[in-house]
PDB file of C-alpha atoms in Angstrom:
ATOM      1  CA  MET A   1     -16.618  53.848  83.248  1.00 48.00           C
ATOM      2  CA  THR A   2     -18.278  55.499  80.236  1.00 48.00           C
ATOM      3  CA  THR A   3     -19.369  58.469  82.347  1.00 51.00           C
ATOM      4  CA  PHE A   4     -15.793  59.393  83.168  1.00 50.00           C
ATOM      5  CA  ALA A   5     -14.428  58.476  79.784  1.00 49.00           C
ATOM      6  CA  SER A   6     -16.994  60.613  77.922  1.00 47.00           C
ATOM      7  CA  HIS A   7     -15.060  63.671  79.071  1.00 54.00           C
ATOM      8  CA  LEU A   8     -11.768  62.368  77.725  1.00 57.00           C
ATOM      9  CA  ASN A   9     -11.511  61.665  74.001  1.00 68.00           C
ATOM     10  CA  THR A  10     -15.017  61.439  72.671  1.00 87.00           C
ATOM     11  CA  ILE A  11     -15.624  62.433  69.132  1.00 92.00           C
ATOM     12  CA  PRO A  12     -17.614  65.707  69.228  1.00 92.00           C
ATOM     13  CA  TYR A  13     -21.319  65.559  68.508  1.00 90.00           C
ATOM     14  CA  ASP A  14     -20.894  68.021  65.500  1.00 92.00           C
ATOM     15  CA  VAL A  15     -18.523  65.642  63.761  1.00 94.00           C
ATOM     16  CA  ILE A  16     -20.772  62.614  64.077  1.00 94.00           C
ATOM     17  CA  ALA A  17     -23.928  64.688  63.292  1.00 93.00           C
ATOM     18  CA  ASN A  18     -22.373  65.583  59.916  1.00 96.00           C
ATOM     19  CA  PRO A  19     -22.903  62.569  57.681  1.00 96.00           C
ATOM     20  CA  ALA A  20     -19.854  63.106  55.480  1.00 97.00           C
ATOM     21  CA  ALA A  21     -17.573  63.775  58.423  1.00 97.00           C
ATOM     22  CA  SER A  22     -18.938  60.808  60.298  1.00 97.00           C
ATOM     23  CA  VAL A  23     -18.255  58.395  57.383  1.00 97.00           C
ATOM     24  CA  LEU A  24     -14.997  59.878  56.288  1.00 97.00           C
ATOM     25  CA  LEU A  25     -13.377  60.234  59.708  1.00 97.00           C
ATOM     26  CA  PRO A  26     -12.936  56.515  60.375  1.00 97.00           C
ATOM     27  CA  ILE A  27     -12.001  55.826  56.769  1.00 97.00           C
ATOM     28  CA  ALA A  28      -9.315  58.551  56.952  1.00 96.00           C
ATOM     29  CA  LEU A  29      -7.970  57.395  60.281  1.00 96.00           C
ATOM     30  CA  GLY A  30      -7.964  53.735  59.239  1.00 95.00           C
ATOM     31  CA  THR A  31      -6.186  54.555  55.975  1.00 93.00           C
ATOM     32  CA  SER A  32      -3.618  56.679  57.847  1.00 93.00           C
ATOM     33  CA  VAL A  33      -2.859  53.890  60.245  1.00 92.00           C
ATOM     34  CA  GLY A  34      -2.708  51.364  57.364  1.00 85.00           C
ATOM     35  CA  PHE A  35      -0.176  53.486  55.440  1.00 84.00           C
ATOM     36  CA  SER A  36       1.841  54.429  58.483  1.00 85.00           C
ATOM     37  CA  SER A  37       2.416  50.752  59.219  1.00 78.00           C
ATOM     38  CA  ARG A  38       4.417  50.390  55.986  1.00 75.00           C
ATOM     39  CA  PRO A  39       2.128  48.249  53.839  1.00 71.00           C
ATOM     40  CA  LYS A  40       4.879  46.363  51.992  1.00 75.00           C
ATOM     41  CA  GLN A  41       6.513  45.357  55.309  1.00 78.00           C
ATOM     42  CA  THR A  42       3.210  44.412  56.833  1.00 77.00           C
ATOM     43  CA  GLN A  43       2.414  42.279  53.797  1.00 78.00           C
ATOM     44  CA  THR A  44       5.840  40.559  54.053  1.00 80.00           C
ATOM     45  CA  THR A  45       5.279  39.916  57.758  1.00 83.00           C
ATOM     46  CA  TYR A  46       1.776  38.581  57.096  1.00 83.00           C
ATOM     47  CA  LEU A  47       3.083  36.122  54.438  1.00 82.00           C
ATOM     48  CA  ALA A  48       5.970  35.037  56.631  1.00 86.00           C
ATOM     49  CA  MET A  49       3.769  33.990  59.576  1.00 91.00           C
ATOM     50  CA  LYS A  50       2.151  30.613  59.973  1.00 93.00           C
ATOM     51  CA  GLN A  51      -1.560  31.295  59.373  1.00 93.00           C
ATOM     52  CA  PRO A  52      -4.743  29.476  60.342  1.00 96.00           C
ATOM     53  CA  PRO A  53      -6.974  27.997  57.651  1.00 96.00           C
ATOM     54  CA  LEU A  54      -9.329  30.375  55.824  1.00 95.00           C
ATOM     55  CA  ARG A  55      -6.927  33.345  55.878  1.00 92.00           C
ATOM     56  CA  PRO A  56      -7.706  35.729  53.053  1.00 92.00           C
ATOM     57  CA  PRO A  57      -4.977  37.136  50.774  1.00 89.00           C
ATOM     58  CA  PRO A  58      -3.463  40.348  52.189  1.00 85.00           C
ATOM     59  CA  GLN A  59      -5.039  42.457  49.388  1.00 87.00           C
ATOM     60  CA  VAL A  60      -8.560  41.789  50.849  1.00 93.00           C
ATOM     61  CA  PHE A  61      -8.006  43.681  54.037  1.00 91.00           C
ATOM     62  CA  GLY A  62      -7.825  47.264  52.677  1.00 91.00           C
ATOM     63  CA  PRO A  63     -11.136  47.191  50.759  1.00 95.00           C
ATOM     64  CA  VAL A  64     -12.993  45.282  53.493  1.00 97.00           C
ATOM     65  CA  TRP A  65     -11.816  47.678  56.164  1.00 96.00           C
ATOM     66  CA  THR A  66     -12.736  50.730  54.025  1.00 96.00           C
ATOM     67  CA  VAL A  67     -16.307  49.499  53.669  1.00 97.00           C
ATOM     68  CA  LEU A  68     -16.483  48.609  57.361  1.00 98.00           C
ATOM     69  CA  TYR A  69     -15.111  51.971  58.483  1.00 97.00           C
ATOM     70  CA  GLY A  70     -17.649  53.707  56.254  1.00 98.00           C
ATOM     71  CA  LEU A  71     -20.496  51.569  57.718  1.00 98.00           C
ATOM     72  CA  MET A  72     -19.364  52.233  61.362  1.00 97.00           C
ATOM     73  CA  GLY A  73     -19.332  56.007  60.662  1.00 98.00           C
ATOM     74  CA  TYR A  74     -22.724  55.890  58.976  1.00 98.00           C
ATOM     75  CA  ALA A  75     -24.128  53.782  61.926  1.00 97.00           C
ATOM     76  CA  ALA A  76     -22.739  56.304  64.450  1.00 97.00           C
ATOM     77  CA  HIS A  77     -24.271  59.184  62.528  1.00 97.00           C
ATOM     78  CA  ARG A  78     -27.704  57.545  62.331  1.00 96.00           C
ATOM     79  CA  ALA A  79     -27.703  56.519  65.998  1.00 95.00           C
ATOM     80  CA  VAL A  80     -26.511  59.859  67.335  1.00 94.00           C
ATOM     81  CA  THR A  81     -28.789  61.967  65.142  1.00 93.00           C
ATOM     82  CA  GLY A  82     -31.715  59.609  65.572  1.00 90.00           C
ATOM     83  CA  ALA A  83     -31.689  59.820  69.375  1.00 82.00           C
ATOM     84  CA  SER A  84     -34.412  61.731  71.096  1.00 79.00           C
ATOM     85  CA  PRO A  85     -33.604  65.392  71.553  1.00 75.00           C
ATOM     86  CA  LEU A  86     -34.151  64.822  75.302  1.00 67.00           C
ATOM     87  CA  ALA A  87     -31.652  61.908  75.394  1.00 70.00           C
ATOM     88  CA  SER A  88     -27.949  62.262  75.831  1.00 78.00           C
ATOM     89  CA  THR A  89     -25.733  60.725  73.141  1.00 85.00           C
ATOM     90  CA  ASP A  90     -22.638  60.902  75.344  1.00 89.00           C
ATOM     91  CA  ARG A  91     -22.529  57.153  76.095  1.00 91.00           C
ATOM     92  CA  MET A  92     -22.890  56.190  72.412  1.00 93.00           C
ATOM     93  CA  ARG A  93     -20.304  58.641  71.315  1.00 93.00           C
ATOM     94  CA  THR A  94     -17.928  57.554  74.058  1.00 94.00           C
ATOM     95  CA  VAL A  95     -18.215  53.841  73.324  1.00 95.00           C
ATOM     96  CA  TYR A  96     -17.940  54.592  69.580  1.00 96.00           C
ATOM     97  CA  SER A  97     -14.803  56.681  70.158  1.00 96.00           C
ATOM     98  CA  LEU A  98     -13.312  54.004  72.400  1.00 96.00           C
ATOM     99  CA  GLN A  99     -13.923  51.228  69.882  1.00 97.00           C
ATOM    100  CA  LEU A 100     -12.515  53.313  67.057  1.00 97.00           C
ATOM    101  CA  GLY A 101      -9.363  53.952  69.081  1.00 96.00           C
ATOM    102  CA  LEU A 102      -8.996  50.242  69.940  1.00 97.00           C
ATOM    103  CA  ASN A 103      -9.575  49.376  66.277  1.00 97.00           C
ATOM    104  CA  LEU A 104      -6.864  51.752  65.101  1.00 97.00           C
ATOM    105  CA  LEU A 105      -4.500  50.389  67.772  1.00 97.00           C
ATOM    106  CA  TRP A 106      -4.700  46.772  66.623  1.00 96.00           C
ATOM    107  CA  MET A 107      -2.487  47.154  63.504  1.00 93.00           C
ATOM    108  CA  PRO A 108       0.462  48.885  65.278  1.00 94.00           C
ATOM    109  CA  LEU A 109       0.223  46.335  68.136  1.00 96.00           C
ATOM    110  CA  PHE A 110       0.235  43.346  65.828  1.00 94.00           C
ATOM    111  CA  PHE A 111       2.473  44.435  62.920  1.00 91.00           C
ATOM    112  CA  GLY A 112       4.413  47.395  64.294  1.00 89.00           C
ATOM    113  CA  PHE A 113       5.294  46.235  67.781  1.00 93.00           C
ATOM    114  CA  ARG A 114       4.712  42.555  66.914  1.00 93.00           C
ATOM    115  CA  ARG A 115       2.815  41.903  70.133  1.00 96.00           C
ATOM    116  CA  PRO A 116       0.139  39.404  69.180  1.00 97.00           C
ATOM    117  CA  VAL A 117      -0.880  38.882  72.808  1.00 98.00           C
ATOM    118  CA  LEU A 118      -1.648  42.566  73.237  1.00 98.00           C
ATOM    119  CA  ALA A 119      -3.341  42.615  69.860  1.00 98.00           C
ATOM    120  CA  MET A 120      -5.533  39.725  71.029  1.00 98.00           C
ATOM    121  CA  VAL A 121      -6.511  41.619  74.182  1.00 98.00           C
ATOM    122  CA  ASP A 122      -7.212  44.633  71.968  1.00 98.00           C
ATOM    123  CA  ILE A 123      -9.517  42.724  69.596  1.00 98.00           C
ATOM    124  CA  VAL A 124     -11.401  40.852  72.269  1.00 98.00           C
ATOM    125  CA  SER A 125     -12.034  44.241  73.968  1.00 98.00           C
ATOM    126  CA  LEU A 126     -13.090  45.650  70.608  1.00 98.00           C
ATOM    127  CA  VAL A 127     -15.634  42.819  70.149  1.00 98.00           C
ATOM    128  CA  GLY A 128     -17.064  43.483  73.598  1.00 97.00           C
ATOM    129  CA  LEU A 129     -17.310  47.191  73.072  1.00 97.00           C
ATOM    130  CA  ASN A 130     -19.004  46.731  69.677  1.00 97.00           C
ATOM    131  CA  GLY A 131     -21.460  44.304  71.083  1.00 97.00           C
ATOM    132  CA  TYR A 132     -22.353  46.888  73.666  1.00 97.00           C
ATOM    133  CA  LEU A 133     -22.482  49.629  71.043  1.00 97.00           C
ATOM    134  CA  THR A 134     -24.832  47.593  68.859  1.00 97.00           C
ATOM    135  CA  TYR A 135     -27.030  47.074  71.986  1.00 96.00           C
ATOM    136  CA  LEU A 136     -27.069  50.824  72.482  1.00 94.00           C
ATOM    137  CA  TYR A 137     -27.976  51.513  68.884  1.00 95.00           C
ATOM    138  CA  PHE A 138     -30.925  49.113  68.611  1.00 94.00           C
ATOM    139  CA  PRO A 139     -33.479  51.117  70.655  1.00 93.00           C
ATOM    140  CA  VAL A 140     -32.480  54.334  68.860  1.00 93.00           C
ATOM    141  CA  ASP A 141     -32.100  53.268  65.200  1.00 95.00           C
ATOM    142  CA  SER A 142     -32.374  49.635  64.107  1.00 95.00           C
ATOM    143  CA  VAL A 143     -30.639  50.445  60.762  1.00 97.00           C
ATOM    144  CA  ALA A 144     -27.600  51.748  62.640  1.00 97.00           C
ATOM    145  CA  ALA A 145     -27.592  48.625  64.792  1.00 97.00           C
ATOM    146  CA  TRP A 146     -27.830  46.375  61.705  1.00 98.00           C
ATOM    147  CA  CYS A 147     -24.948  48.307  60.155  1.00 97.00           C
ATOM    148  CA  GLN A 148     -22.808  46.976  63.007  1.00 97.00           C
ATOM    149  CA  VAL A 149     -23.569  43.291  62.040  1.00 97.00           C
ATOM    150  CA  PRO A 150     -21.037  43.011  59.190  1.00 98.00           C
ATOM    151  CA  TYR A 151     -18.424  44.728  61.376  1.00 97.00           C
ATOM    152  CA  MET A 152     -19.160  42.353  64.299  1.00 98.00           C
ATOM    153  CA  ALA A 153     -18.874  39.408  61.895  1.00 98.00           C
ATOM    154  CA  TRP A 154     -15.480  40.667  60.508  1.00 98.00           C
ATOM    155  CA  LEU A 155     -14.240  41.314  64.086  1.00 98.00           C
ATOM    156  CA  GLY A 156     -15.143  37.758  64.973  1.00 97.00           C
ATOM    157  CA  PHE A 157     -13.200  36.493  61.940  1.00 98.00           C
ATOM    158  CA  ALA A 158     -10.314  38.849  62.786  1.00 97.00           C
ATOM    159  CA  THR A 159     -10.272  37.542  66.325  1.00 98.00           C
ATOM    160  CA  TYR A 160      -9.954  34.000  64.903  1.00 98.00           C
ATOM    161  CA  LEU A 161      -7.111  35.075  62.621  1.00 97.00           C
ATOM    162  CA  THR A 162      -5.307  36.861  65.465  1.00 97.00           C
ATOM    163  CA  ALA A 163      -5.689  33.931  67.836  1.00 98.00           C
ATOM    164  CA  GLY A 164      -4.733  31.440  65.134  1.00 97.00           C
ATOM    165  CA  ALA A 165      -1.669  33.352  63.960  1.00 96.00           C
ATOM    166  CA  GLY A 166      -0.573  33.922  67.543  1.00 96.00           C
ATOM    167  CA  TYR A 167      -1.002  30.316  68.528  1.00 97.00           C
ATOM    168  CA  LEU A 168       0.637  28.905  65.353  1.00 96.00           C
ATOM    169  CA  ASN A 169       3.586  31.223  65.812  1.00 95.00           C
ATOM    170  CA  ASN A 170       3.976  30.530  69.529  1.00 95.00           C
ATOM    171  CA  TRP A 171       2.851  34.140  70.192  1.00 95.00           C
ATOM    172  CA  ASP A 172       6.250  35.325  68.767  1.00 94.00           C
ATOM    173  CA  ILE A 173       6.237  37.154  65.526  1.00 92.00           C
ATOM    174  CA  SER A 174       9.377  39.063  66.115  1.00 89.00           C
ATOM    175  CA  GLU A 175      11.491  39.889  63.055  1.00 86.00           C
ATOM    176  CA  ALA A 176      14.292  37.532  64.275  1.00 87.00           C
ATOM    177  CA  THR A 177      11.858  34.654  64.667  1.00 87.00           C
ATOM    178  CA  LEU A 178      10.236  35.158  61.273  1.00 83.00           C
ATOM    179  CA  LYS A 179      13.656  35.461  59.621  1.00 83.00           C
ATOM    180  CA  LYS A 180      14.748  32.157  61.118  1.00 83.00           C
ATOM    181  CA  ARG A 181      11.535  30.553  59.898  1.00 77.00           C
ATOM    182  CA  MET A 182      12.043  31.824  56.391  1.00 74.00           C
ATOM    183  CA  SER A 183      15.646  30.601  56.172  1.00 72.00           C
TER     184      SER A 183
END
């Protein structure tokens, strides 16, 4: 799968090889998706849903994701530039690109289209891809792999929140359903 996908939408080597670009690209993309999803409306939806225990206040997500996006970019930079000159970095770059795309897709799926089942499929796939990416990073650069650990932990927590919110809301967070609930 990754052999074919590497020719599709893989972030170019030169972008990941540049430390500033590698760190700032996921932060900029994540921020763009966050703002394009109308933060006030997203926050209203978040507060209107039934939530599982341990849910953080909505103000926590922006700073946490900013740090995690920076870490993931830094990890990708270290792993790709730390690879042996004889080794191809195509697989790492492809998996990284795929996971970043899935990451950016979660918010529109959950809050934009209000499809918690699809968001759940997305985040479970994201956890799997990042587990594999961490596995690919370890032999090349252990610091890069360890940079993935906070991201993996947060993804686990986000999976719990997605599943919990979906289940507690009968997998229906449509505007009409949430309006009825708030009345």
